[in-house]
Short mmCIF file of C-alpha atoms and ligand atoms in Angstrom, two decimals:
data_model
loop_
_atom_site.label_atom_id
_atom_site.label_comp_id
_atom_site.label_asym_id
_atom_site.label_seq_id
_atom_site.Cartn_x
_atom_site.Cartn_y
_atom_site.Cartn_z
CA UNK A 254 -81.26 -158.50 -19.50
CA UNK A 255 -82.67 -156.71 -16.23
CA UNK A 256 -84.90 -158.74 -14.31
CA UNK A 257 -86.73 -157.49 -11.33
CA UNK A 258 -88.92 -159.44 -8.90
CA UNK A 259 -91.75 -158.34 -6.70
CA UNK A 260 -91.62 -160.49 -3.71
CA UNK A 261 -89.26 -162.34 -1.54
CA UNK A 262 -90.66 -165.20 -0.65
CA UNK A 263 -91.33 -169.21 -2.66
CA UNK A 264 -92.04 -167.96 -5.88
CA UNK A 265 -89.54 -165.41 -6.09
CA UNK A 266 -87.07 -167.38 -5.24
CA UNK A 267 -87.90 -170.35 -7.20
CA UNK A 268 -87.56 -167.58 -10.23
CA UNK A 269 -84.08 -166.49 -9.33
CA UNK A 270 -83.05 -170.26 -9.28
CA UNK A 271 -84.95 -170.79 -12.46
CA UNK A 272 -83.28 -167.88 -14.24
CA UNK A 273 -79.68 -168.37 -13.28
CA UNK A 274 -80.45 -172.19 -14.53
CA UNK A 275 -80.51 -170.61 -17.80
CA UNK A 276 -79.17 -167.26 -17.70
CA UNK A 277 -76.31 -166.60 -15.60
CA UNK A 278 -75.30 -163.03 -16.76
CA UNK A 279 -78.64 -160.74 -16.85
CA UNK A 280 -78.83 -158.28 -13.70
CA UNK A 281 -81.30 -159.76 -10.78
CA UNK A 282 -83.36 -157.50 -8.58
CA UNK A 283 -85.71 -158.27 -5.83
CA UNK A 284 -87.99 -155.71 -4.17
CA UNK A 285 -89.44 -156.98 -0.80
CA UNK A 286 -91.88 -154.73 1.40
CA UNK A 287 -90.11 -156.74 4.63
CA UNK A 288 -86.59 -156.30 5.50
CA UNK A 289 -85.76 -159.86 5.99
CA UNK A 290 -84.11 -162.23 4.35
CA UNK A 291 -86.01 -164.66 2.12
CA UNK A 292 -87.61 -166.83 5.51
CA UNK A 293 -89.78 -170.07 5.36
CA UNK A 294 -93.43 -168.42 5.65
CA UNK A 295 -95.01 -171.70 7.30
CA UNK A 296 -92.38 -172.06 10.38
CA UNK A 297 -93.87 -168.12 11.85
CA UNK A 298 -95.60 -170.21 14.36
CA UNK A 299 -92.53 -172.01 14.87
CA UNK A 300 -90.85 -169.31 15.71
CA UNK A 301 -93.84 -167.86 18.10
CA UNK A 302 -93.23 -171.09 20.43
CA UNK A 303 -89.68 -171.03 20.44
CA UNK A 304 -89.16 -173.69 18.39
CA UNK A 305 -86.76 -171.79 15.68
CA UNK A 306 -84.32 -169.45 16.09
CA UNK A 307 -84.36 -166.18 13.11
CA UNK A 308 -81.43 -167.90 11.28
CA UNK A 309 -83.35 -171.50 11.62
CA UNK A 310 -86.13 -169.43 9.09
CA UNK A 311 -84.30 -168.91 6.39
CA UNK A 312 -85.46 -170.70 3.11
CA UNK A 313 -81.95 -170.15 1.60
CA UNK A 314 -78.87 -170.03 3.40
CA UNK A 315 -77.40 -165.96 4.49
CA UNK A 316 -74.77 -165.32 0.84
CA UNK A 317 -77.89 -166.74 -1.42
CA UNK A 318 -78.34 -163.17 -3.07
CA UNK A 319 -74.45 -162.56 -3.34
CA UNK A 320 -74.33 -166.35 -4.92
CA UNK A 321 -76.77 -165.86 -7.56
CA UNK A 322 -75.95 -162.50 -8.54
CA UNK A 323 -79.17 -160.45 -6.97
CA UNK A 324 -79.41 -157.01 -5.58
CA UNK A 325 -81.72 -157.58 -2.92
CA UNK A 326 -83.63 -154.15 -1.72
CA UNK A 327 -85.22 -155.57 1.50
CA UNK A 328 -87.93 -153.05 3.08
CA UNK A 329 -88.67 -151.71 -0.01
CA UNK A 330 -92.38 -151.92 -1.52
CA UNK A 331 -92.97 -151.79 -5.20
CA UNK A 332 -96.34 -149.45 -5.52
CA UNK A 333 -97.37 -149.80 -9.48
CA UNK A 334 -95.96 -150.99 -12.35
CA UNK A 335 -96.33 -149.14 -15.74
CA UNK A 336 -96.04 -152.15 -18.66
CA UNK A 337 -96.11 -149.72 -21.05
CA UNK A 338 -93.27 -147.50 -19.63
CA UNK A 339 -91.96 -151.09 -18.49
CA UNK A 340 -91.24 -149.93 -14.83
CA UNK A 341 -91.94 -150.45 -11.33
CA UNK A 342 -92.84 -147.33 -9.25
CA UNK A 343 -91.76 -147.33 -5.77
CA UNK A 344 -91.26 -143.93 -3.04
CA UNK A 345 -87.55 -143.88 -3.82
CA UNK A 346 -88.17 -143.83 -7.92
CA UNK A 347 -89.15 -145.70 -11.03
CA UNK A 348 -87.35 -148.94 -11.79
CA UNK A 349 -87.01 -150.38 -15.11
CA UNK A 350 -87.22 -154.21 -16.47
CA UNK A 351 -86.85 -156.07 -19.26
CA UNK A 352 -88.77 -158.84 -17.89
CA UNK A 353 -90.80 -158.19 -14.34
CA UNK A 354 -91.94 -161.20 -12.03
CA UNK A 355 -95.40 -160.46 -9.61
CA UNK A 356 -94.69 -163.01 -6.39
CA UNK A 357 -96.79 -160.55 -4.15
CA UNK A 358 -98.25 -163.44 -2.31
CA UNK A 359 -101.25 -163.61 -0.03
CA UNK A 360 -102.32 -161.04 2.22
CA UNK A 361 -105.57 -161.59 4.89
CA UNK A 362 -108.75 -161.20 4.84
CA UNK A 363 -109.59 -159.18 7.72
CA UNK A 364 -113.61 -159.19 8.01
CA UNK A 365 -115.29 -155.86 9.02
CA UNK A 366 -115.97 -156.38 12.43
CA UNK A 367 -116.33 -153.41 15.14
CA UNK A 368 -112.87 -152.64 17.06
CA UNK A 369 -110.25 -155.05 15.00
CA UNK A 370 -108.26 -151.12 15.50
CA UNK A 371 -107.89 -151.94 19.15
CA UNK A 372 -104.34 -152.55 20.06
CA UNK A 373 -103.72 -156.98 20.57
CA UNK A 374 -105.45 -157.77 17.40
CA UNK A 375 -103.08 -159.39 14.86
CA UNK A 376 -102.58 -160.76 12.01
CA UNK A 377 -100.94 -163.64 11.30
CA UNK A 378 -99.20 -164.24 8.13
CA UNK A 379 -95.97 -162.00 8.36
CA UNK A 380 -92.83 -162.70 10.25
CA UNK A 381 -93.70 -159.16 11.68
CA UNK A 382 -97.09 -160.36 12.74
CA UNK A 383 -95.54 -162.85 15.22
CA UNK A 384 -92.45 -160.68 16.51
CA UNK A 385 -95.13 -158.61 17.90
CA UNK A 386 -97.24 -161.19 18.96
CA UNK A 387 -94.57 -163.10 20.68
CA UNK A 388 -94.02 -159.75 23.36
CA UNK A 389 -96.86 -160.49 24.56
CA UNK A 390 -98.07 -164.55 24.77
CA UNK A 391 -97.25 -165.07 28.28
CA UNK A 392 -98.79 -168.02 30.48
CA UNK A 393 -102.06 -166.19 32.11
CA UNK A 394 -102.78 -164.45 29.10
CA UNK A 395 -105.74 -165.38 26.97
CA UNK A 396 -106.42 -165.22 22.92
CA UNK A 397 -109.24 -165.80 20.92
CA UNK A 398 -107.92 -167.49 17.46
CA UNK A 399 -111.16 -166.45 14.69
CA UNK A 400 -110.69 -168.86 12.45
CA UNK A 401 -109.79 -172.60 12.62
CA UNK A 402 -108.15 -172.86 8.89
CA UNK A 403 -104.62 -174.26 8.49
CA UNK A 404 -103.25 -170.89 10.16
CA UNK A 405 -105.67 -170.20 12.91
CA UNK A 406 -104.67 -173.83 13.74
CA UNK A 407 -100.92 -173.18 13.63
CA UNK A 408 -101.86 -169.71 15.36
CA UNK A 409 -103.56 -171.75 18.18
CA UNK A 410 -100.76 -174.48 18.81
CA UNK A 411 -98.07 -171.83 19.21
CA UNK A 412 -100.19 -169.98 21.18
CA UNK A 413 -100.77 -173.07 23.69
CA UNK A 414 -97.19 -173.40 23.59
CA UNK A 415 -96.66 -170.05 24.77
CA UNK A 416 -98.84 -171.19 28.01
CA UNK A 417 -101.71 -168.09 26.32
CA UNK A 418 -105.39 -170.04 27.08
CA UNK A 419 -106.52 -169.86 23.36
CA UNK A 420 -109.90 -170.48 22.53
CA UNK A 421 -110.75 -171.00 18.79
CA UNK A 422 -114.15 -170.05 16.94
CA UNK A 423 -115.24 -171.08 13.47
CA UNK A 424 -118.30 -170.27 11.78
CA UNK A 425 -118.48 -173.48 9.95
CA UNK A 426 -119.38 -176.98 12.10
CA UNK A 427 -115.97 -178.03 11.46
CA UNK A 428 -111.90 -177.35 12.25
CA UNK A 429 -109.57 -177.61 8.89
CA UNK A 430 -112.97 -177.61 6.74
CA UNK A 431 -111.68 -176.93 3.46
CA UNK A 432 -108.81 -179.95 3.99
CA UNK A 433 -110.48 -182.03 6.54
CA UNK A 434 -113.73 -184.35 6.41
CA UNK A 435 -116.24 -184.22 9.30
CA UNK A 436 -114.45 -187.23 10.60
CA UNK A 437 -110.90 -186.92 10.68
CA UNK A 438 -111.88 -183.00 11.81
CA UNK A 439 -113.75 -184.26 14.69
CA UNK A 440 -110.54 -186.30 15.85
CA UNK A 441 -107.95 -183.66 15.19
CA UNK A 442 -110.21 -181.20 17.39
CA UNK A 443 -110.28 -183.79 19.65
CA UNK A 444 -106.38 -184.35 19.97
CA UNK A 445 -105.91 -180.16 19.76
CA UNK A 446 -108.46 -180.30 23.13
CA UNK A 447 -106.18 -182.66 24.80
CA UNK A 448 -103.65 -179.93 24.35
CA UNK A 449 -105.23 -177.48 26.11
CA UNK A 450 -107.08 -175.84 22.96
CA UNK A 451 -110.95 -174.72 23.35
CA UNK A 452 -113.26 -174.54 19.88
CA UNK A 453 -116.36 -172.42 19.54
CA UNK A 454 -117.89 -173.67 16.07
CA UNK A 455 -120.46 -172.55 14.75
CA UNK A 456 -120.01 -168.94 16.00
CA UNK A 457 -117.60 -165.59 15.26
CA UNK A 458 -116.28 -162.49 16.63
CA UNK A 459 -119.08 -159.50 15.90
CA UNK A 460 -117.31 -157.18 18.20
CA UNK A 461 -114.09 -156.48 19.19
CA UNK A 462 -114.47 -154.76 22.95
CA UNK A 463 -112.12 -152.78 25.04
CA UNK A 464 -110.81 -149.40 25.39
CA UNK A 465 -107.11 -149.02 23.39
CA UNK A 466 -106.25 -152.62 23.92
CA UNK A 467 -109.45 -155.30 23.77
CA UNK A 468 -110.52 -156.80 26.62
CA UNK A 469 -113.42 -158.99 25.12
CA UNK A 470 -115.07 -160.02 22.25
CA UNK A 471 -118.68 -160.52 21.95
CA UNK A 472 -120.01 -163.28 19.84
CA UNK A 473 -122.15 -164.02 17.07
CA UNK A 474 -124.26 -166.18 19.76
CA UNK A 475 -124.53 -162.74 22.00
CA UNK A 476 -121.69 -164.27 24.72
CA UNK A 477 -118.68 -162.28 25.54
CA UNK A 478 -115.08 -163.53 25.25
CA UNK A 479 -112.69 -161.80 27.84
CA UNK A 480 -109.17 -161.90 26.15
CA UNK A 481 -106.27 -160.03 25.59
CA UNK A 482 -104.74 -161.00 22.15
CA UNK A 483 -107.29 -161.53 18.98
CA UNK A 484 -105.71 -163.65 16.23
CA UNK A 485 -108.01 -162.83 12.71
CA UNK A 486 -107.12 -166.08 10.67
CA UNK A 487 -110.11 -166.37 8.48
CA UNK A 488 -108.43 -166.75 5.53
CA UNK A 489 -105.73 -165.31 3.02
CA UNK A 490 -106.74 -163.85 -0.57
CA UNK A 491 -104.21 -162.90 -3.41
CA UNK A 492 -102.38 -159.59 -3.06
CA UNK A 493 -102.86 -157.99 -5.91
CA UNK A 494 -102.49 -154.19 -4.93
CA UNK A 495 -99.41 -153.49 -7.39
CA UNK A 496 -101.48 -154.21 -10.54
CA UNK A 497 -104.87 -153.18 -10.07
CA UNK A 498 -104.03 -150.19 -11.96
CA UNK A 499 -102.37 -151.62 -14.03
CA UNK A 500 -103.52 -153.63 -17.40
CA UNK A 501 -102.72 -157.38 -16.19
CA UNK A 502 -105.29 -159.16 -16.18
CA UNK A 503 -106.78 -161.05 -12.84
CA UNK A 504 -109.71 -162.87 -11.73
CA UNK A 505 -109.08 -164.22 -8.37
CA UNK A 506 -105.46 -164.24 -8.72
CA UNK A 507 -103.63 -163.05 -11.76
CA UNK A 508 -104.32 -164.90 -15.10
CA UNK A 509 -101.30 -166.75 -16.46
CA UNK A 510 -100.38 -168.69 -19.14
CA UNK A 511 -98.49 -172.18 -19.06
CA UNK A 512 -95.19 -170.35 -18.76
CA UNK A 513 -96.74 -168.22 -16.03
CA UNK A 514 -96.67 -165.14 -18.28
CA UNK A 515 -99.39 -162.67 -17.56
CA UNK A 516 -102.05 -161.35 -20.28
CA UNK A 517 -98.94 -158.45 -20.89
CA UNK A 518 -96.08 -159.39 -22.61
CA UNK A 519 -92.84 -160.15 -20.20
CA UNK A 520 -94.81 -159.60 -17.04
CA UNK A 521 -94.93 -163.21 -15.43
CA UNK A 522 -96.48 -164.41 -12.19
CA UNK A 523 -95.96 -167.06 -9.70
CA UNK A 524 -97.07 -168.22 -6.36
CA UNK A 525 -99.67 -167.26 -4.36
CA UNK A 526 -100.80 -164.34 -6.17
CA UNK A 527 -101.42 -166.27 -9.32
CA UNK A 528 -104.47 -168.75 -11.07
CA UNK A 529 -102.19 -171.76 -12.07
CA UNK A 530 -103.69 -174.93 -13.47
CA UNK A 531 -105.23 -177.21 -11.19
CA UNK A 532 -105.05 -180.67 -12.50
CA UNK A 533 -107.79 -182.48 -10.43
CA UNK A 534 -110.12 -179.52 -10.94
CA UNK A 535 -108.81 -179.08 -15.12
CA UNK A 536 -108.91 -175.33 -14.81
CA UNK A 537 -106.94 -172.24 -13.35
CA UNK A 538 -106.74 -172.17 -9.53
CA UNK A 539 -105.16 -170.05 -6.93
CA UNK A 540 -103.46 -173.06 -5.24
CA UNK A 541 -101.75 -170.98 -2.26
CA UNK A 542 -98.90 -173.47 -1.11
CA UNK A 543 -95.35 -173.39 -0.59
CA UNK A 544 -94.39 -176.41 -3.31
CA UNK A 545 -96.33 -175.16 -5.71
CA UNK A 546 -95.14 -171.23 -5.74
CA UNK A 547 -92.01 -172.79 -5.90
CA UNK A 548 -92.57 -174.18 -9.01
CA UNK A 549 -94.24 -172.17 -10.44
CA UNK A 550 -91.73 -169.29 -9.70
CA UNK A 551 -89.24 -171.72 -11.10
CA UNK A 552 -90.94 -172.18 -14.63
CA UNK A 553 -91.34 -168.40 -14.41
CA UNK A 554 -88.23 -167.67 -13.77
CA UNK A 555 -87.10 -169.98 -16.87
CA UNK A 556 -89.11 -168.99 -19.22
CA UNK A 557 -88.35 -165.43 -18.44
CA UNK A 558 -85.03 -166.41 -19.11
CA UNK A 559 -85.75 -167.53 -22.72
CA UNK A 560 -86.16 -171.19 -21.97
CA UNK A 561 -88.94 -173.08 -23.37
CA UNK A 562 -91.00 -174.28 -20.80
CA UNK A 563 -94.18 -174.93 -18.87
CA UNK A 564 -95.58 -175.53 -15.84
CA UNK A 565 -97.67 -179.23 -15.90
CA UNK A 566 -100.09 -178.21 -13.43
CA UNK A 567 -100.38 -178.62 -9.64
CA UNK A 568 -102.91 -179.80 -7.22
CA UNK A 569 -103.78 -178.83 -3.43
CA UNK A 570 -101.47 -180.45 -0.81
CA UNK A 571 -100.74 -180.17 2.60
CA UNK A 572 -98.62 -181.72 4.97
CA UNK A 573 -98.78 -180.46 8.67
CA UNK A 574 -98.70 -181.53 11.92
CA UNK A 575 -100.87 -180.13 14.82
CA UNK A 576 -99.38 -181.29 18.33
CA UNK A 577 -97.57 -183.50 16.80
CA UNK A 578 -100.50 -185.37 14.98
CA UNK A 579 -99.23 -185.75 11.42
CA UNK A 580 -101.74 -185.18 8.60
CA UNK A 581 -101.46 -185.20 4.90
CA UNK A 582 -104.11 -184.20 2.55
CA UNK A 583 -104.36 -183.39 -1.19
CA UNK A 584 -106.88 -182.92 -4.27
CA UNK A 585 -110.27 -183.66 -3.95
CA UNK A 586 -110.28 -184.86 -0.18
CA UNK A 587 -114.01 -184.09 0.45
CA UNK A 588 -116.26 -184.61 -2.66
CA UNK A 589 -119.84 -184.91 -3.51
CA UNK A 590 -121.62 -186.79 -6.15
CA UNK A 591 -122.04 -190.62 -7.09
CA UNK A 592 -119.38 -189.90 -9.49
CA UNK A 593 -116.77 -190.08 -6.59
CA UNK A 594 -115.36 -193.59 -4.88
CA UNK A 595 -114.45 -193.34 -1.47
CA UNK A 596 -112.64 -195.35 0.50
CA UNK A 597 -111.88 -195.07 4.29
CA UNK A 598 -109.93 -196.93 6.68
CA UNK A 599 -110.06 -195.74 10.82
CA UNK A 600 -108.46 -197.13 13.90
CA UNK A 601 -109.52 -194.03 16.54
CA UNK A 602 -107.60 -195.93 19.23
CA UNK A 603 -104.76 -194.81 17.82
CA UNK A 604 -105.50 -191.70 15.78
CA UNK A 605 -105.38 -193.01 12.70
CA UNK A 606 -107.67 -192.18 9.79
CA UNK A 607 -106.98 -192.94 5.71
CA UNK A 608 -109.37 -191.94 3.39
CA UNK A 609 -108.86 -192.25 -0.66
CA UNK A 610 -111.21 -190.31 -3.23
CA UNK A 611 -110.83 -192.17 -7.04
CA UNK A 612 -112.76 -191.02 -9.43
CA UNK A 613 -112.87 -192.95 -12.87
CA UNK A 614 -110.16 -195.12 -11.19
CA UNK A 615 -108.19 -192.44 -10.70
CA UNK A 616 -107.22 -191.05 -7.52
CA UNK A 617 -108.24 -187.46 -6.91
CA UNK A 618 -107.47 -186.87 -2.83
CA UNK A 619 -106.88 -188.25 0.26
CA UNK A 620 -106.86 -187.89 3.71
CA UNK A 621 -103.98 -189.63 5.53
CA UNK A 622 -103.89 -188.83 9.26
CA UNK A 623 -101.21 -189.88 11.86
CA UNK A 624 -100.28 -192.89 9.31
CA UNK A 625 -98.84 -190.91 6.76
CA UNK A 626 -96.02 -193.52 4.61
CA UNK A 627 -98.03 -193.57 2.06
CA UNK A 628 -98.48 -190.05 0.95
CA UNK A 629 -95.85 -190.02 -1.65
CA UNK A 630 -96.91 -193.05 -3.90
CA UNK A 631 -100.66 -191.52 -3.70
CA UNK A 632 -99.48 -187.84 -4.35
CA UNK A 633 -97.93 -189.50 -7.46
CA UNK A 634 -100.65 -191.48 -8.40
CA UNK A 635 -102.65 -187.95 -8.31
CA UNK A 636 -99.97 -186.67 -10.36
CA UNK A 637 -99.84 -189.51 -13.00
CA UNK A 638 -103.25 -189.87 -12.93
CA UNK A 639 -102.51 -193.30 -13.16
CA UNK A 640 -105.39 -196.14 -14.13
CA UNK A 641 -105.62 -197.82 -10.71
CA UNK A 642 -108.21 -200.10 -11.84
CA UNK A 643 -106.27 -203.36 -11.27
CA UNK A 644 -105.01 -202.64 -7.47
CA UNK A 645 -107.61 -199.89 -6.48
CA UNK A 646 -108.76 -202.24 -3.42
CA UNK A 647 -105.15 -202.88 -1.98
CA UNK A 648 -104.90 -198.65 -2.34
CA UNK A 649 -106.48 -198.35 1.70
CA UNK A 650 -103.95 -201.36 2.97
CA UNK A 651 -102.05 -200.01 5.48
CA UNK A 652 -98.80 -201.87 3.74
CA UNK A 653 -99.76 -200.73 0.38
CA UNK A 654 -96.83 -200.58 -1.73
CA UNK A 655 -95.46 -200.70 -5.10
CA UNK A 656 -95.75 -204.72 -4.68
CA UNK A 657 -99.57 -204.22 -5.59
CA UNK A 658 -98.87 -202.74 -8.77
CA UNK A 659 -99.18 -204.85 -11.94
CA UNK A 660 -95.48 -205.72 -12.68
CA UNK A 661 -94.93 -203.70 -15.68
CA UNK A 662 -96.21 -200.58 -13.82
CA UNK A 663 -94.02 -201.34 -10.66
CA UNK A 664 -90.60 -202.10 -12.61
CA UNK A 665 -91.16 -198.71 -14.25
CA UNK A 666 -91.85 -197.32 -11.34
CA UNK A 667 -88.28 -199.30 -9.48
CA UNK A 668 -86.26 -198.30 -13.09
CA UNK A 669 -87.46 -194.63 -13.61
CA UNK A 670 -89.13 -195.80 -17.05
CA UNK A 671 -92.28 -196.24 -18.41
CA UNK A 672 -95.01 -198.97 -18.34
CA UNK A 673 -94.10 -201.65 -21.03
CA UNK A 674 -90.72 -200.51 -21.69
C1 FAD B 3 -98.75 -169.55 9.20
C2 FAD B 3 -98.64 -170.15 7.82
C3 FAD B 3 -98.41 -171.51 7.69
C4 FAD B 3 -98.32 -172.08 6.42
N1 FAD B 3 -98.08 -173.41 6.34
C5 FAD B 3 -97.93 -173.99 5.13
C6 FAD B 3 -97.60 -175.37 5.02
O1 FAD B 3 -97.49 -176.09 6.01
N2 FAD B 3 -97.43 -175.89 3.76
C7 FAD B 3 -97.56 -175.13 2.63
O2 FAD B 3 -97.38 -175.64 1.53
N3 FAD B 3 -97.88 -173.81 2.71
C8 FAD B 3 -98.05 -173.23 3.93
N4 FAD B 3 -98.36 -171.89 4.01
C9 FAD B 3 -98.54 -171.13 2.76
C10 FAD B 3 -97.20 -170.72 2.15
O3 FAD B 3 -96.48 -170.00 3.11
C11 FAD B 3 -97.45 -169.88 0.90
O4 FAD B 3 -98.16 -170.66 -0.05
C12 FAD B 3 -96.14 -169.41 0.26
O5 FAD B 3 -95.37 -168.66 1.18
C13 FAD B 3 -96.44 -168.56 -0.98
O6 FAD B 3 -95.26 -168.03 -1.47
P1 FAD B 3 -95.27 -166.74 -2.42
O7 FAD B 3 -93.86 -166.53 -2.82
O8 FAD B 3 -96.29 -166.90 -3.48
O9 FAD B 3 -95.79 -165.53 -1.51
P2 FAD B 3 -95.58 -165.05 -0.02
O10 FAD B 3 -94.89 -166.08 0.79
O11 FAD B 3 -96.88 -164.56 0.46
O12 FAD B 3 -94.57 -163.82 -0.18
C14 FAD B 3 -94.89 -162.66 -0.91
C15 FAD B 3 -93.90 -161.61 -0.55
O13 FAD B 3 -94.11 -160.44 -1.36
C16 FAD B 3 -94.03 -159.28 -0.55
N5 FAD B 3 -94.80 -158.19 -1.17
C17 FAD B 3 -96.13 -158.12 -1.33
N6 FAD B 3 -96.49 -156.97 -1.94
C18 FAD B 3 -95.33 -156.30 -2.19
C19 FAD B 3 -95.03 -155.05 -2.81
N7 FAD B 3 -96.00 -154.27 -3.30
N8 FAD B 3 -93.74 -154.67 -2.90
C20 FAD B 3 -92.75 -155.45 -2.41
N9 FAD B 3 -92.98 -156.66 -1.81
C21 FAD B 3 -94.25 -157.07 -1.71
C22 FAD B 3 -94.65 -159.74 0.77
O14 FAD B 3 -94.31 -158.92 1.84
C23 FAD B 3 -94.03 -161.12 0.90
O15 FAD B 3 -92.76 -161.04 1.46
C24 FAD B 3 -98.47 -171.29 5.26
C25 FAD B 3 -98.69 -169.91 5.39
C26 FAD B 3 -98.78 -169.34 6.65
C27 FAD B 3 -99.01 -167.87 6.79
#
């Protein structure tokens, strides 16, 4: 059996661990546009501000492609594939598959604004984007971050840590909007501008000024922003180049079934680049994190091999830490509609802000910052969508526990059984 994998990253690995699980014979090849080794896409900005070393980034340790048995052809970008022909077209030739994995990823969104050509504007998604960005964060340099989503905000720390003055602009009222309420927003802006960190909300970059390298940008509220590095971090969107002439089918990201198999028989996706089903929302997703390519390029990488299996569905999650304020989020952190419970507990004095969505006695999201202990039980509870009707009010305790389940729930949950066993 010849597999080959587009990608090099979560979900491509996940696959390779998922085949060999099953299949340890069948020839393995990965085709990766960047000539590293498989590296841990969220610790970039680590790397930016010093905190990791190259080797620190791998996500599998240096003989993982001599271990499982994969010819790894690093720098090497995969242009089409032809399902009928069943191969993948790159500029050094055609090459064939019995079964073919898409784990293209993410790739920006880079807005059409006036002068983002001008040399010190960046990206900031690829271990390339920070190598080049790191030559030139120096202390009296200054950067304008567009974009305060999970990686203009990772874009911004490093940058701080690099002793660059950053200043950060958002067109919506809000930092972390699509994981953050107004609240605990307002205090992790407030912690990131004890750090050194300036916002502009409300406002964007309409022009991009300088001659070759920018010197400015000028607002959507008609100011103008001197700077020398531009991060554009306004958000990421599947990569779907390799198959648009193709005839997989994609809405968003690419439509899969529940063994991640494509609308074209043995084509499979995982990861970023793929609609998996989002449990909370009961319908297919792009759900662009880490865990859940993983998994999903796990159950690809199975079922590829033969195995019967599926993927159970996943829901948004994120666990980060901005200077060293911890957060943890996941599902349906923000909701409208009477439908929705909310709970919320807040101590500012010390940071701390918990706030539980249930819906139907069920919890949906929550928003756990800088007292995160809980965030496993309540990722479970999401996961189980367990009936929480009989402890829901001891859910926003700070010492909630497994104590405050009824006992037949909580010695199933201490004996790895189930409920009334
Ligand atoms: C700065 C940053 C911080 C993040 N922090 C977190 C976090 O804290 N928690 C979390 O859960 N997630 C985080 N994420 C998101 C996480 O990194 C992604 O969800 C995850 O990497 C997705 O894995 P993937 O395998 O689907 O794709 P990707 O990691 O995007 O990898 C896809 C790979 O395919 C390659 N490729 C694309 N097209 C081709 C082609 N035509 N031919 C050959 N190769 C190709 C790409 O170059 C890339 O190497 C972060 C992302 C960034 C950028």
């Amino acid at each position: 059996m010849k597999y080959v994998l587009i990608g090099n990253s979560a979900a491509a690995i996940g696959a390779v661990e998922g085949i060999r699980k099953v299949d340890k014979k069948g020839t393995i090849t990965i085709l990766s546009d960047e000539p590293y080794h498989t590296y841990s896409r969220p610790l970039i900005s680590y790397y930016l501000a010093d905190k990791v070393t190259e080797d620190q980034m791998r996500y599998r340790p240096e003989d993982f492609y001599a271990l499982h048995g994969v010819q790894f052809l690093g720098g090497r970008k995969a242009l089409a594939v032809k399902t009928g022909e069943k191969t993948v077209v790159t500029a050094e030739g055609d090459i064939p598959y019995d079964k073919l994995l898409i784990a293209t990823g993410s790739k920006p969104i880079v807005p059409p604004v006036p002068g983002l050509d001008r040399e010190g504007v960046y990206t900031f998604i690829k271990f390339d984007d920070v190598k080049k960005i790191k030559e030139v964060a120096a202390p009296g340099k200054r950067a304008v971050v567009v974009g305060a989503g999970l990686i203009g905000m990772k874009a911004a720390e490093a940058l701080v840590q690099c002793g660059v003055e950053t200043t950060v602009l958002d067109l919506s009222d809000r930092i972390l909007s699509s994981i953050l309420d107004t609240r605990a927003a307002e205090m992790v802006k407030a912690h990131a501008e004890t750090k050194g960190v300036a916002f502009k909300l409300n406002n964007t970059v309409v022009e991009v000024r300088g001659d070759n390298k920018v010197s400015s940008v000028l607002l959507k509220d008609n100011n103008e922003l001197p700077c020398d590095i531009v991060i554009v971090a306004i958000g990421v969107t599947p990569n779907l180049d390799v198959i648009k002439e193709s005839d997989i089918k994609y809405n968003r990201g690419i439509l899969v079934d529940e063994k991640m198999q494509t609308s074209v028989p043995d084509v499979y996706a995982a990861g970023d680049v793929s609609e998996g089903y989002d449990l909370l929302y009961g319908g297919q997703r792009v759900l662009p994190i880490l865990p859940n390519a993983y998994m999903q390029g796990e159950i690809a990488g199975q079922a590829m091999a033969g195995a019967e299996v599926q993927f159970g569905g996943g829901f948004a999650f994120n666990a980060i830490g901005l200077f060293g304020l911890p957060m943890n989020t996941a599902g349906i952190a923000n909701p409208e509609g009477s439908e929705y419970e909310i709970m919320v507990d807040e101590s500012s004095q010390d940071k701390c802000y918990r706030k539980i969505v249930l819906k139907n006695d069920r919890v949906v999201g929550f928003i756990l910052l800088n007292s995160i202990d809980r965030s496993g039980i309540l990722t479970g509870l999401i996961r189980e969508q367990a009936d929480v009707k009989a402890f829901k009010q001891d859910l926003i305790r700070q010492d909630f526990g497994y104590i405050h389940f009824a006992p037949d729930v909580r010695k199933a949950k201490l004996t790895g059984g189930k409920a009334g066993d």
